[in-house]
Coordinates of C-alpha atoms and ligand atoms in Angstrom, one line a residue:
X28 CA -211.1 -125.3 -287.9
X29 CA -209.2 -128.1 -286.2
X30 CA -206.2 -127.6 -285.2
X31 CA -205.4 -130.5 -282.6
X32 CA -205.6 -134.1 -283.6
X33 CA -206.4 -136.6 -280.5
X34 CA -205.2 -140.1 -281.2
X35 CA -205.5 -143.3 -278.8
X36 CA -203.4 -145.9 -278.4
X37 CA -204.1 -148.7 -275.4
X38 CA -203.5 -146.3 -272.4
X39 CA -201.6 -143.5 -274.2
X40 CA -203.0 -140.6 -275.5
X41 CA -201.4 -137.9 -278.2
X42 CA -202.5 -134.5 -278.8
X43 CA -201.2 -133.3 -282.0
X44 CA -200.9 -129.7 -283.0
X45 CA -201.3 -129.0 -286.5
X46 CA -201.0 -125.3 -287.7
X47 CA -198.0 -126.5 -290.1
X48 CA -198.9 -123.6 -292.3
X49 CA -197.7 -121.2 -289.7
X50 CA -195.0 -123.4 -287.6
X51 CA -197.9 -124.6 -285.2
X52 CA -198.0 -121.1 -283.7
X53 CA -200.2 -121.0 -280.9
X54 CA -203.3 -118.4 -281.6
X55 CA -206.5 -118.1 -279.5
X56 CA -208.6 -120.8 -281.2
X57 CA -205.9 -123.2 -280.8
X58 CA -205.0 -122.5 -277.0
X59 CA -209.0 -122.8 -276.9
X60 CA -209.2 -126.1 -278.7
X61 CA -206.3 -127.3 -276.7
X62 CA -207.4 -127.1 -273.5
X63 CA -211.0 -129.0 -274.8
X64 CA -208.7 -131.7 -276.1
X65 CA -207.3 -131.7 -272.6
X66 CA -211.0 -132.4 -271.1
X67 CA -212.1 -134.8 -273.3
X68 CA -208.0 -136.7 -273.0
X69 CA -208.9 -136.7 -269.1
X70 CA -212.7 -138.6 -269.6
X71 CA -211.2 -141.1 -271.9
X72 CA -208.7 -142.7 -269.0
X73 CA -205.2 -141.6 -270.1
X74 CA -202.4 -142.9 -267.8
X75 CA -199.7 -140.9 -269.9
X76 CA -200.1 -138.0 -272.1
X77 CA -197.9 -136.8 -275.2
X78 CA -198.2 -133.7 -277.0
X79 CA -196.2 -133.0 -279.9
X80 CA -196.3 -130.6 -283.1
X81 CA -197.2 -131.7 -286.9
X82 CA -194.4 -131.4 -289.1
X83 CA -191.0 -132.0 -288.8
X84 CA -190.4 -128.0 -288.8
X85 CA -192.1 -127.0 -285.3
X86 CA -193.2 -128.2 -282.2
X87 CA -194.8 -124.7 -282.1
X88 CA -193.0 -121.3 -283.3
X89 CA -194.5 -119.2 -280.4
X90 CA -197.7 -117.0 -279.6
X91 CA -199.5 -116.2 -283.3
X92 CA -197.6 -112.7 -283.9
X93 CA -200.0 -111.3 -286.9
X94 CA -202.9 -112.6 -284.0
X95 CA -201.1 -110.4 -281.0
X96 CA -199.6 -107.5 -282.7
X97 CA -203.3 -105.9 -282.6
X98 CA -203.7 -106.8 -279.6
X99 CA -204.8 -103.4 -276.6
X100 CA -203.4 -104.1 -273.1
X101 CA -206.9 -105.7 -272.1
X102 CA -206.8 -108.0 -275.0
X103 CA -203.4 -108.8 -274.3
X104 CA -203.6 -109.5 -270.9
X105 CA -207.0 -111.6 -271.5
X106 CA -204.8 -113.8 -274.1
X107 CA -201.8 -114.0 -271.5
X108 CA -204.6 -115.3 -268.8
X109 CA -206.1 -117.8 -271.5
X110 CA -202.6 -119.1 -272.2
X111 CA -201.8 -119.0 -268.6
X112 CA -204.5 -121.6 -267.4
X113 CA -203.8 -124.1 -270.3
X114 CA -200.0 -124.2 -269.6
X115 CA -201.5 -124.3 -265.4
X116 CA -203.8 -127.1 -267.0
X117 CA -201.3 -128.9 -268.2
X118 CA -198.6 -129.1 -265.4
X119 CA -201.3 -130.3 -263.8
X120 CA -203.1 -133.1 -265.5
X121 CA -203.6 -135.9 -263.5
X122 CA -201.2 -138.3 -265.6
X123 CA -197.5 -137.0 -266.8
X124 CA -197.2 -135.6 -270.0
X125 CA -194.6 -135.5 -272.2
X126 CA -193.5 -133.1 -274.8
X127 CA -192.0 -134.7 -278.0
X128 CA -190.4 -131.7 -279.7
X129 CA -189.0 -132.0 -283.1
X130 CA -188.1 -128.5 -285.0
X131 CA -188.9 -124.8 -283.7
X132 CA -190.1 -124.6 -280.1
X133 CA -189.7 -120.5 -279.3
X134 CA -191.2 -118.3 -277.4
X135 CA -194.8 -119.8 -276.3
X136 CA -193.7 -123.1 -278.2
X137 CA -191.2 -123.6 -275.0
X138 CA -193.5 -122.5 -273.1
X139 CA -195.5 -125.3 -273.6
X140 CA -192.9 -127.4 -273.7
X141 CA -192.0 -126.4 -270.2
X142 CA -195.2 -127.2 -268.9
X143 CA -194.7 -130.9 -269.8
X144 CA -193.2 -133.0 -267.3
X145 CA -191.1 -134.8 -269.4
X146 CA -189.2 -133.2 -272.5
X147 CA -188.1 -135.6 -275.3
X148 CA -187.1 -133.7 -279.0
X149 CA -185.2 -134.9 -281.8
X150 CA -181.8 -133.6 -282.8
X151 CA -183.5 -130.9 -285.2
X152 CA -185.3 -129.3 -282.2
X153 CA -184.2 -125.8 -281.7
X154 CA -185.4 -123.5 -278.9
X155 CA -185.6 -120.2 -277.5
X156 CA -187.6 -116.9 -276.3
X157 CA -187.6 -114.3 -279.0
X158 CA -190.2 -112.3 -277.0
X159 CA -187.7 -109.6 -276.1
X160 CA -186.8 -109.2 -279.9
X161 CA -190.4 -108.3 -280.4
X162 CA -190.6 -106.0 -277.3
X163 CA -192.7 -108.4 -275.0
X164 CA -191.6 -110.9 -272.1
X165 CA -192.4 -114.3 -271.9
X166 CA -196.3 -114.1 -271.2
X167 CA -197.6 -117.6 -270.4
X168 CA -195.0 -118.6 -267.3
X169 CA -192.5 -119.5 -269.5
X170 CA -189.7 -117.5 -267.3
X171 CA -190.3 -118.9 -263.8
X172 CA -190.8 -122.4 -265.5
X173 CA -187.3 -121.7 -267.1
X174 CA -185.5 -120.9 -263.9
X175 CA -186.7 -123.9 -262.0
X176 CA -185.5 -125.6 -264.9
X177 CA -182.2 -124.1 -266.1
X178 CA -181.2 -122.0 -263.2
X179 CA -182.1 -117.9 -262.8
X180 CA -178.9 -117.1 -264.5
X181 CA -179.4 -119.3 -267.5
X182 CA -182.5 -118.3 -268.0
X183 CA -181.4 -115.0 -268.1
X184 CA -179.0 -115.6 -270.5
X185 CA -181.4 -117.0 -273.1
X186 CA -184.3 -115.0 -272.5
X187 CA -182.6 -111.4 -272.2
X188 CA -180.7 -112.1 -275.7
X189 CA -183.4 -113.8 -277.3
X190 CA -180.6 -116.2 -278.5
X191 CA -181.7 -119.8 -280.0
X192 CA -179.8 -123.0 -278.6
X193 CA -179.9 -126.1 -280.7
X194 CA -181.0 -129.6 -278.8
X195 CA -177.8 -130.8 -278.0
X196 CA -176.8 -127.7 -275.8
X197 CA -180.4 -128.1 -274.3
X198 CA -179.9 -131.3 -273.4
X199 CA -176.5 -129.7 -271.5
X200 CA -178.8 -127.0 -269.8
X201 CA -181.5 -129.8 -268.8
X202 CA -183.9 -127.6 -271.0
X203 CA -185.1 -130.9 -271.8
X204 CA -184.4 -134.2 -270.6
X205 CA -184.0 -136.8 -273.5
X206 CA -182.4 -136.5 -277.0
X207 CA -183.2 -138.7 -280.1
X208 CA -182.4 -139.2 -283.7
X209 CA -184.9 -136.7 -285.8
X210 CA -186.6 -139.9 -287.4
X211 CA -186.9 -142.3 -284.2
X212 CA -188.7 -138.6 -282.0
X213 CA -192.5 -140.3 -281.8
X214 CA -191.3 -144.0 -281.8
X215 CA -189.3 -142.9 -278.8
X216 CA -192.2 -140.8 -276.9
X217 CA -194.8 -143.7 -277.4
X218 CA -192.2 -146.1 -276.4
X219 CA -191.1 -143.9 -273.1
X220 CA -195.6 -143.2 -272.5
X221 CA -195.9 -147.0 -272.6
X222 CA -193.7 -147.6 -270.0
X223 CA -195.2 -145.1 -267.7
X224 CA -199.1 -146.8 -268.8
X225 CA -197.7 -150.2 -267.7
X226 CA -197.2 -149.4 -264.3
X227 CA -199.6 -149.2 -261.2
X228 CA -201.6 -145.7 -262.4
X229 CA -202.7 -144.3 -258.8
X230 CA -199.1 -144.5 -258.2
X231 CA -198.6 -143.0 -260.8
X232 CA -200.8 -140.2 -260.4
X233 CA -199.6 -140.2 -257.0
X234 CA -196.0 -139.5 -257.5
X235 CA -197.1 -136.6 -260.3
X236 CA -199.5 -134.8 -257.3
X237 CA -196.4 -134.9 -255.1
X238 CA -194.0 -134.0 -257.6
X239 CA -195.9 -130.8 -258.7
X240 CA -197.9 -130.1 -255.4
X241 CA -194.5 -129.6 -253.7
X242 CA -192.4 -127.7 -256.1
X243 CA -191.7 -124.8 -254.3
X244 CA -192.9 -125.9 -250.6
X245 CA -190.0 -125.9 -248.0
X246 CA -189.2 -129.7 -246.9
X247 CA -190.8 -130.5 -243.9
X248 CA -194.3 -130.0 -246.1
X249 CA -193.4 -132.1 -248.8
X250 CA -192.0 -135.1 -246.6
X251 CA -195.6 -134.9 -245.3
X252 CA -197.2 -134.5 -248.5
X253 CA -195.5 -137.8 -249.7
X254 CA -195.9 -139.7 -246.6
X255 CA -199.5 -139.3 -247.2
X256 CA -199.2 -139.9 -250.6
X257 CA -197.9 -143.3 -249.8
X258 CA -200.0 -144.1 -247.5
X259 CA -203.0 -143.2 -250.0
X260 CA -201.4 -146.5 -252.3
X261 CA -202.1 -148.9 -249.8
X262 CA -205.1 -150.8 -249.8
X263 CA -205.8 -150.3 -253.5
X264 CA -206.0 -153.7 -255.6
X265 CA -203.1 -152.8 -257.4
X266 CA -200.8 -152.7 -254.7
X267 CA -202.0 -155.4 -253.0
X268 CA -201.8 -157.6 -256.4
X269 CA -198.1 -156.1 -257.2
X270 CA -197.0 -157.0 -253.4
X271 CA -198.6 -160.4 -253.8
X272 CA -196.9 -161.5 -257.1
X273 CA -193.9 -160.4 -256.0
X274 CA -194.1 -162.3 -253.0
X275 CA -195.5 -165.2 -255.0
X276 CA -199.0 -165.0 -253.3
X277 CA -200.6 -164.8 -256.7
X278 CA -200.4 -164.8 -260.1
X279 CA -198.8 -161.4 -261.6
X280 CA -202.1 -159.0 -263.1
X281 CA -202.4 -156.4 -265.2
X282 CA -203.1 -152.7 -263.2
X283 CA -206.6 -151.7 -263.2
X284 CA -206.2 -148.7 -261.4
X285 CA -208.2 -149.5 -258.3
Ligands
DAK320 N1 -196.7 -116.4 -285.3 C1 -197.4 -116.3 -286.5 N2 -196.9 -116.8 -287.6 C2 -195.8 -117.5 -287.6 C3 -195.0 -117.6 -286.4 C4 -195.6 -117.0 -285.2 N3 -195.0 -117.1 -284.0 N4 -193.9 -118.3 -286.7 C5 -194.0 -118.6 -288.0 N5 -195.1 -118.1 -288.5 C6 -195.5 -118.1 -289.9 C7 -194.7 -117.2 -290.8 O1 -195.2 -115.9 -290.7 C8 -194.8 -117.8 -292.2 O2 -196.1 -117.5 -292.7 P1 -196.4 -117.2 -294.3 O3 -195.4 -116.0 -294.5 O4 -195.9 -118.4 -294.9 O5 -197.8 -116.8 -294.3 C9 -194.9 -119.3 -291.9 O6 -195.2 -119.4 -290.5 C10 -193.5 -120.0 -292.1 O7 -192.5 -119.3 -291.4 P2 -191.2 -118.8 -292.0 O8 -191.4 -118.5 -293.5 O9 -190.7 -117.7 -291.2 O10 -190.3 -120.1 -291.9 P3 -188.7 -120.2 -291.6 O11 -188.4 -121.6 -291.8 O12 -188.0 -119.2 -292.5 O13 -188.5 -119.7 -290.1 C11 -189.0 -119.6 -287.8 C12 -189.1 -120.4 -289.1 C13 -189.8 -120.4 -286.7 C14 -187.5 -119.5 -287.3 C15 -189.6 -118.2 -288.0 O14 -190.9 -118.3 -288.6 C16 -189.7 -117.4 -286.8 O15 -188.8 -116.8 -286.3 N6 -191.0 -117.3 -286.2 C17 -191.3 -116.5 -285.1 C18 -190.7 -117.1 -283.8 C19 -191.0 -116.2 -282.7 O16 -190.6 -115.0 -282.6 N7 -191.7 -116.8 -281.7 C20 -192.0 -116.1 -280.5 C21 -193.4 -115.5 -280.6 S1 -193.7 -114.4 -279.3 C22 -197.8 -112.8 -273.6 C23 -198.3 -114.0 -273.9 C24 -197.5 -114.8 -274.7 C25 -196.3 -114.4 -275.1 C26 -195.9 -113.2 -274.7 C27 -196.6 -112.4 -274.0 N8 -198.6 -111.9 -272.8 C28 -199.9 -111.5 -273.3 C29 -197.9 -111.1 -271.8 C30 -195.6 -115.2 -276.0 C31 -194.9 -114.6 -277.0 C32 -194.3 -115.4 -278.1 O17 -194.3 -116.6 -278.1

């Protein structure tokens, strides 16, 4: 069964994830075929990433309930491990990644979502974490993602009532970054991944190391971490070519990534 499509277009890449039948809700095969569609995104030279859910209904309802409600402790556990490393996988792919979330994104849905670095949904997205009207937390990261994102009270106001909040207050509570008209969501994310793809891509990569290697690290680290990151630009033949057209040295060419 195949439940993420991979399509490829210039330097963007989309992962698709289609369980319609079930509001894209995230069970073990699909977490499993995710994170293979992640390896095989990362051989094929990506320089932005989007990820987005099939259907207009869901970007993904959640963990698969009728899948977990069997689950023992061990099982459980193993699943919330599984789930763990793909979001980890994710937040840290080498190029940014963007979420394009139209409909239902609850529970592991915004979980994934929160792994992104970028959040783009339509005015039909709706999200939230049911997991405490089920009698479980948040089991894939999903709450310390929220905080950085929302704020420790915020987050404890949506995930201790289970409440859903439509796109427009998420846009309020920087739950996600960008809102669009429900028709224009994918036009919108390929147009936002191109302009990422067009630019220099070790800087790129670069500035998404620094970004996400320093979340958490007191200052004085990160100001290193980036001064070495900037340093680790120089030298390369895009730079070098960038500088040069600018300066009118030589003609203005395409980034190869070098
Ligand atoms: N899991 C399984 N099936 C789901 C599903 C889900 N999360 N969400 C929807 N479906 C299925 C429905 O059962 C239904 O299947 P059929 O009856 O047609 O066979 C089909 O999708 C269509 O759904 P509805 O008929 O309900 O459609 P509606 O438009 O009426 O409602 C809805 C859409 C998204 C509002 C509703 O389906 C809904 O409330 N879904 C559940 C949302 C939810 O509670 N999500 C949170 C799941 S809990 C952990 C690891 C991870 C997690 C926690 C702990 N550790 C191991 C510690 C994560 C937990 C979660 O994500």
């Amino acid at each position: 069964m195949s439940y993420i499509h991979i399509t490829e277009r210039g330097y963007v890449a989309t992962l698709t994830i289609d369980r319609r039948e079930a509001m894209n809700a995230l069970n073990s095969d699909l977490l499993t075929e995710l994170s293979e569609s992640l390896d095989k995104v990362r051989c094929g030279g990506a320089r932005a990433l989007i990820i987005t859910g099939a259907g207009e209904k869901a970007f993904a309802a959640g963990a698969d309930i009728a899948e977990m409600r069997e689950f023992s402790p061990a099982q459980a556990e193993e699943y919330s491990k599984h789930g763990n490393a793909v979001m980890r996988s994710i937040e840290l792919f080498e190029v940014p990644v963007i979420a394009a979330i139209g409909g239902y994104a609850l529970g592991g849905g915004c979980e994934l979502a929160l792994s992104c670095d970028i959040r783009l949904a339509s005015e039909n997205a709706a999200f939230g974490f049911p997991e405490v009207t089920l009698g479980v937390i948040p089991g894939f990261g999903g709450l310390q993602r929220l905080t950085r994102a929302i704020g420790v009270n915020r987050a404890a106001l949506l995930a201790c009532t289970g409440d859903r909040i439509h796109a427009k207050r998420a846009l309020e509570l920087r739950l996600i970054d960008e809102l669009c008209a429900q028709g224009e969501l994918m036009e919108r994310a390929d147009a936002l991944a191109d302009r990422i793809a067009r630019n220099a891509p070790l800087a790129v990569r670069a500035i998404k190391r620094v970004l996400r290697d320093c979340e958490g690290t007191p200052y004085a680290g990160t100001i290193c971490a980036e001064a070495s990151a900037f340093g680790g630009c120089f030298g390369t033949e895009d730079q070098l070519s960038a500088m040069g057209a600018f300066l009118k040295l030589n003609e203005k060419r395409p980034f190869v990534g070098r």
